[in-house]
Amino acid sequence: MKKKLIVFFIMAVVILMATLAFADGGEAAEVVYGFWSLIPPLLAIVLAFITKEVILSLLLGVFSGALISVFANSSSGFFMKLVESYTKTFEYPVNALADGWHAGIIIFTLTIGGMVGVIAKMGGTRAIANALAKKARTAKSAQLATALMGVVVFFDDYANTLIVGPTMRPLTDKLKVSREKLSYIVDSTAAPVATMAAISTWIGYELGLIGDAFKSINVDVNPYSVFFQSIPYRMYGLFALVMVFMVGFMMRDFGPMYEAEKRARLTGKVLADGAEPMLSTDFEKDLEKDNIPLRVSNALVPILTLIIFAFVGLWYSGGGLDKPFTWDGIRDAFGDADASAALIWASALASIVAIVMAVSQGIMTLKKAIEAWVEGAKSLIITTIILILAWSIGSIATDLGTADYLVQIVSNSLPGWTIPVLVFVLSSIVAFATGTSWGTMAIMLPIAIPLAAHYTGNELTPLIYATLGAVLTGATFGDHCSPISDTTIMSSMASSADHIDHVKTQLPYALTAALIAAIVGYIPVGLGMPVWISLILGVVSLWAVLKFYGKSTKLEDLKA
């Protein structure tokens, strides 16, 4: 009841303030929303933490955006404005789902869920867990194996989360690693890896933005060369990856993650009491009862099919047949690829392979295999709803000019050395508020590169590379820890973790890597320090935080 009253009170305040702020709606030719543009994402984020009801929070965030837009632009009466706001609220999810890319991601997500359902039903994921358990016999080795697998599946962040999470979950559950830790590892080895990979679904988008940004200042560059030059300056992404392996190797945690690991290690509860995992695993519980033989190949073959044909699909959809089969040709094909289509092709084929294997081995009839696929897909319905609403919030942020307002807050009369760190902070805020790293990159790069070039005389100095890296990795950081980000949502889903628990436990780790990136990274580099010194200092700083602030999660230490 208390939470309901909080929600009701907040929405009443938003309606009242919108009424007062835009009392003369419809008269101005163009409305500048200013601070009001921050309300939808902030409201969604705050309510999600207060109520733990992600869908309701996102929906109210969408409604608040529609409310602000209608009250600012409509000349109708008060009650008609409320009606218009209500109807406009549902235009955003419809438009989000009508987008070809979004629809492709939804289909890919459901298809992956179906494939996982079949694999799990025929004992494939448990067989992999049992096989890995022979080598990975401790929580430490389970975490490191999961992190390593996350790096290996480097070509796409969505594919990464949806392959690594379900595959490694049985193993981490068996070795008493919390779902919060699993979702953190999955999330931290997805976008941070894909954004720096030489061949990935991100590379074409980033190269295009880099090329356009330098064209705007009349500087002719090789975008691919600039991309590689910027990698040492992607400090948050690099430190986030180092931290994942360091946490696993040192077996030390802090904050809410320590409590989650302590609970899992001592009680065997991989989920907190009252947690609501985003992916049901009930379909995995009948394996022992049905006496199903556990074969590693039943998971490995469909997963390898998915990975191999995702590569082939990306190459083919990017016009690979018309390009030379060289490194440059393959890179260009990946850059031009329709990632959502390629991933659908691969996941559909992997699903077919899994079904054929289940039927041919007599584990299931065709009818039962199809039912298992449908059950797996159904387990992701909540995830797809959240994704659609998260995209809707992003659309509202664009309509209201949220990012533009945040950018305007930064003054142009700044010392040159502050540019990288301020661009990093601003990119992080924009990505956190909008839940999109790609959108943030598109907004920030055309602003940040000319700003840095003003201080370098258009020369490609470390300040330029640091600013470029700050935008790309700041966008990754903000998106990485935002509860309304699609990749954060998918990491919770793939790991079958409670979404808010995932966000709460991951946030201190993400903030630690980000603060170190800013303090020992972008500020010193802006002042002229060589980047390799900053990277070394950053790694040492991460070690020091875990060593002196973190607590051991080794079972013998927890029992002591």
mmCIF file with all atom_site columns, N, CA and C in Angstrom, residues 57 105 118-119 121 128 175 184 200 203 231 250 276 299 301 332-333 376 386 393 399 413 427 465 470 487 504-505 522:
data_model
loop_
_atom_site.group_PDB
_atom_site.id
_atom_site.type_symbol
_atom_site.label_atom_id
_atom_site.label_alt_id
_atom_site.label_comp_id
_atom_site.label_asym_id
_atom_site.label_entity_id
_atom_site.label_seq_id
_atom_site.pdbx_PDB_ins_code
_atom_site.Cartn_x
_atom_site.Cartn_y
_atom_site.Cartn_z
_atom_site.occupancy
_atom_site.B_iso_or_equiv
_atom_site.pdbx_formal_charge
_atom_site.auth_seq_id
_atom_site.auth_comp_id
_atom_site.auth_asym_id
_atom_site.auth_atom_id
_atom_site.pdbx_PDB_model_num
ATOM 1  N N  . SER A 1 57  ? 6.861  0.803   -13.859 1.00 0.00 ? 57  SER A N  1
ATOM 2  C CA . SER A 1 57  ? 7.706  1.994   -13.814 1.00 0.00 ? 57  SER A CA 1
ATOM 3  C C  . SER A 1 57  ? 7.978  2.535   -15.214 1.00 0.00 ? 57  SER A C  1
ATOM 4  N N  . ILE A 1 105 ? 15.104 -7.792  -33.152 1.00 0.00 ? 105 ILE A N  1
ATOM 5  C CA . ILE A 1 105 ? 15.666 -8.161  -31.850 1.00 0.00 ? 105 ILE A CA 1
ATOM 6  C C  . ILE A 1 105 ? 14.647 -8.965  -31.045 1.00 0.00 ? 105 ILE A C  1
ATOM 7  N N  . VAL A 1 118 ? 14.516 -25.991 -25.811 1.00 0.00 ? 118 VAL A N  1
ATOM 8  C CA . VAL A 1 118 ? 14.716 -27.346 -26.339 1.00 0.00 ? 118 VAL A CA 1
ATOM 9  C C  . VAL A 1 118 ? 16.002 -27.955 -25.786 1.00 0.00 ? 118 VAL A C  1
ATOM 10 N N  . ILE A 1 119 ? 17.081 -27.164 -25.804 1.00 0.00 ? 119 ILE A N  1
ATOM 11 C CA . ILE A 1 119 ? 18.367 -27.658 -25.301 1.00 0.00 ? 119 ILE A CA 1
ATOM 12 C C  . ILE A 1 119 ? 18.243 -28.077 -23.841 1.00 0.00 ? 119 ILE A C  1
ATOM 13 N N  . LYS A 1 121 ? 15.511 -28.889 -22.201 1.00 0.00 ? 121 LYS A N  1
ATOM 14 C CA . LYS A 1 121 ? 14.591 -30.010 -22.035 1.00 0.00 ? 121 LYS A CA 1
ATOM 15 C C  . LYS A 1 121 ? 15.254 -31.335 -22.374 1.00 0.00 ? 121 LYS A C  1
ATOM 16 N N  . ILE A 1 128 ? 26.545 -29.722 -20.223 1.00 0.00 ? 128 ILE A N  1
ATOM 17 C CA . ILE A 1 128 ? 27.702 -28.827 -20.298 1.00 0.00 ? 128 ILE A CA 1
ATOM 18 C C  . ILE A 1 128 ? 28.162 -28.451 -18.899 1.00 0.00 ? 128 ILE A C  1
ATOM 19 N N  . LEU A 1 175 ? 27.694 -24.617 -8.441  1.00 0.00 ? 175 LEU A N  1
ATOM 20 C CA . LEU A 1 175 ? 28.853 -24.242 -7.630  1.00 0.00 ? 175 LEU A CA 1
ATOM 21 C C  . LEU A 1 175 ? 28.570 -23.041 -6.741  1.00 0.00 ? 175 LEU A C  1
ATOM 22 N N  . TYR A 1 184 ? 26.106 -10.101 -13.684 1.00 0.00 ? 184 TYR A N  1
ATOM 23 C CA . TYR A 1 184 ? 27.164 -9.083  -13.745 1.00 0.00 ? 184 TYR A CA 1
ATOM 24 C C  . TYR A 1 184 ? 28.260 -9.500  -14.733 1.00 0.00 ? 184 TYR A C  1
ATOM 25 N N  . SER A 1 200 ? 32.676 -7.015  -35.463 1.00 0.00 ? 200 SER A N  1
ATOM 26 C CA . SER A 1 200 ? 31.487 -7.158  -34.632 1.00 0.00 ? 200 SER A CA 1
ATOM 27 C C  . SER A 1 200 ? 30.335 -6.427  -35.280 1.00 0.00 ? 200 SER A C  1
ATOM 28 N N  . ILE A 1 203 ? 31.011 -2.522  -35.163 1.00 0.00 ? 203 ILE A N  1
ATOM 29 C CA . ILE A 1 203 ? 32.123 -1.865  -35.840 1.00 0.00 ? 203 ILE A CA 1
ATOM 30 C C  . ILE A 1 203 ? 31.667 -0.933  -36.961 1.00 0.00 ? 203 ILE A C  1
ATOM 31 N N  . ILE A 1 231 ? 41.288 2.576   -28.926 1.00 0.00 ? 231 ILE A N  1
ATOM 32 C CA . ILE A 1 231 ? 41.056 1.460   -27.997 1.00 0.00 ? 231 ILE A CA 1
ATOM 33 C C  . ILE A 1 231 ? 41.765 1.642   -26.647 1.00 0.00 ? 231 ILE A C  1
ATOM 34 N N  . MET A 1 250 ? 40.484 -13.144 -7.563  1.00 0.00 ? 250 MET A N  1
ATOM 35 C CA . MET A 1 250 ? 40.771 -12.818 -6.164  1.00 0.00 ? 250 MET A CA 1
ATOM 36 C C  . MET A 1 250 ? 39.690 -13.334 -5.215  1.00 0.00 ? 250 MET A C  1
ATOM 37 N N  . GLU A 1 276 ? 12.360 -12.120 -8.296  1.00 0.00 ? 276 GLU A N  1
ATOM 38 C CA . GLU A 1 276 ? 11.533 -12.542 -9.424  1.00 0.00 ? 276 GLU A CA 1
ATOM 39 C C  . GLU A 1 276 ? 12.415 -12.641 -10.663 1.00 0.00 ? 276 GLU A C  1
ATOM 40 N N  . ALA A 1 299 ? 23.861 -29.652 -26.410 1.00 0.00 ? 299 ALA A N  1
ATOM 41 C CA . ALA A 1 299 ? 23.921 -28.195 -26.255 1.00 0.00 ? 299 ALA A CA 1
ATOM 42 C C  . ALA A 1 299 ? 24.974 -27.605 -27.183 1.00 0.00 ? 299 ALA A C  1
ATOM 43 N N  . VAL A 1 301 ? 26.276 -28.562 -30.114 1.00 0.00 ? 301 VAL A N  1
ATOM 44 C CA . VAL A 1 301 ? 26.004 -28.501 -31.562 1.00 0.00 ? 301 VAL A CA 1
ATOM 45 C C  . VAL A 1 301 ? 25.071 -27.335 -31.906 1.00 0.00 ? 301 VAL A C  1
ATOM 46 N N  . ASP A 1 332 ? 34.507 -5.021  -43.806 1.00 0.00 ? 332 ASP A N  1
ATOM 47 C CA . ASP A 1 332 ? 33.510 -4.172  -44.454 1.00 0.00 ? 332 ASP A CA 1
ATOM 48 C C  . ASP A 1 332 ? 32.144 -4.850  -44.491 1.00 0.00 ? 332 ASP A C  1
ATOM 49 N N  . ALA A 1 333 ? 32.141 -6.161  -44.725 1.00 0.00 ? 333 ALA A N  1
ATOM 50 C CA . ALA A 1 333 ? 30.876 -6.893  -44.755 1.00 0.00 ? 333 ALA A CA 1
ATOM 51 C C  . ALA A 1 333 ? 30.193 -6.853  -43.391 1.00 0.00 ? 333 ALA A C  1
ATOM 52 N N  . GLY A 1 376 ? 10.115 -22.305 -24.020 1.00 0.00 ? 376 GLY A N  1
ATOM 53 C CA . GLY A 1 376 ? 11.313 -21.478 -23.899 1.00 0.00 ? 376 GLY A CA 1
ATOM 54 C C  . GLY A 1 376 ? 11.076 -20.062 -24.377 1.00 0.00 ? 376 GLY A C  1
ATOM 55 N N  . ILE A 1 386 ? 9.382  -5.521  -21.533 1.00 0.00 ? 386 ILE A N  1
ATOM 56 C CA . ILE A 1 386 ? 10.280 -4.526  -20.942 1.00 0.00 ? 386 ILE A CA 1
ATOM 57 C C  . ILE A 1 386 ? 11.135 -3.870  -22.016 1.00 0.00 ? 386 ILE A C  1
ATOM 58 N N  . ILE A 1 393 ? 10.733 4.620   -23.972 1.00 0.00 ? 393 ILE A N  1
ATOM 59 C CA . ILE A 1 393 ? 11.343 5.695   -23.172 1.00 0.00 ? 393 ILE A CA 1
ATOM 60 C C  . ILE A 1 393 ? 12.415 6.404   -23.989 1.00 0.00 ? 393 ILE A C  1
ATOM 61 N N  . ASP A 1 399 ? 12.189 12.768  -28.531 1.00 0.00 ? 399 ASP A N  1
ATOM 62 C CA . ASP A 1 399 ? 11.162 13.765  -28.850 1.00 0.00 ? 399 ASP A CA 1
ATOM 63 C C  . ASP A 1 399 ? 11.260 15.000  -27.952 1.00 0.00 ? 399 ASP A C  1
ATOM 64 N N  . SER A 1 413 ? 33.382 27.224  -22.550 1.00 0.00 ? 413 SER A N  1
ATOM 65 C CA . SER A 1 413 ? 34.602 27.912  -22.103 1.00 0.00 ? 413 SER A CA 1
ATOM 66 C C  . SER A 1 413 ? 35.299 27.079  -21.034 1.00 0.00 ? 413 SER A C  1
ATOM 67 N N  . SER A 1 427 ? 28.501 11.771  -21.548 1.00 0.00 ? 427 SER A N  1
ATOM 68 C CA . SER A 1 427 ? 28.066 10.603  -22.324 1.00 0.00 ? 427 SER A CA 1
ATOM 69 C C  . SER A 1 427 ? 27.452 9.547   -21.407 1.00 0.00 ? 427 SER A C  1
ATOM 70 N N  . TYR A 1 465 ? 42.023 11.438  -29.437 1.00 0.00 ? 465 TYR A N  1
ATOM 71 C CA . TYR A 1 465 ? 41.743 10.019  -29.217 1.00 0.00 ? 465 TYR A CA 1
ATOM 72 C C  . TYR A 1 465 ? 41.095 9.791   -27.849 1.00 0.00 ? 465 TYR A C  1
ATOM 73 N N  . ALA A 1 470 ? 36.408 8.528   -24.807 1.00 0.00 ? 470 ALA A N  1
ATOM 74 C CA . ALA A 1 470 ? 35.528 8.914   -23.699 1.00 0.00 ? 470 ALA A CA 1
ATOM 75 C C  . ALA A 1 470 ? 34.063 8.834   -24.114 1.00 0.00 ? 470 ALA A C  1
ATOM 76 N N  . THR A 1 487 ? 20.347 -3.976  -23.026 1.00 0.00 ? 487 THR A N  1
ATOM 77 C CA . THR A 1 487 ? 21.384 -4.972  -22.729 1.00 0.00 ? 487 THR A CA 1
ATOM 78 C C  . THR A 1 487 ? 21.393 -5.350  -21.241 1.00 0.00 ? 487 THR A C  1
ATOM 79 N N  . LYS A 1 504 ? 21.234 -3.328  -8.878  1.00 0.00 ? 504 LYS A N  1
ATOM 80 C CA . LYS A 1 504 ? 21.760 -2.866  -7.589  1.00 0.00 ? 504 LYS A CA 1
ATOM 81 C C  . LYS A 1 504 ? 23.130 -3.451  -7.278  1.00 0.00 ? 504 LYS A C  1
ATOM 82 N N  . THR A 1 505 ? 23.346 -4.713  -7.616  1.00 0.00 ? 505 THR A N  1
ATOM 83 C CA . THR A 1 505 ? 24.626 -5.336  -7.291  1.00 0.00 ? 505 THR A CA 1
ATOM 84 C C  . THR A 1 505 ? 25.711 -4.955  -8.296  1.00 0.00 ? 505 THR A C  1
ATOM 85 N N  . TYR A 1 522 ? 41.165 9.718   -17.628 1.00 0.00 ? 522 TYR A N  1
ATOM 86 C CA . TYR A 1 522 ? 40.904 10.861  -18.492 1.00 0.00 ? 522 TYR A CA 1
ATOM 87 C C  . TYR A 1 522 ? 41.474 12.178  -17.987 1.00 0.00 ? 522 TYR A C  1
#
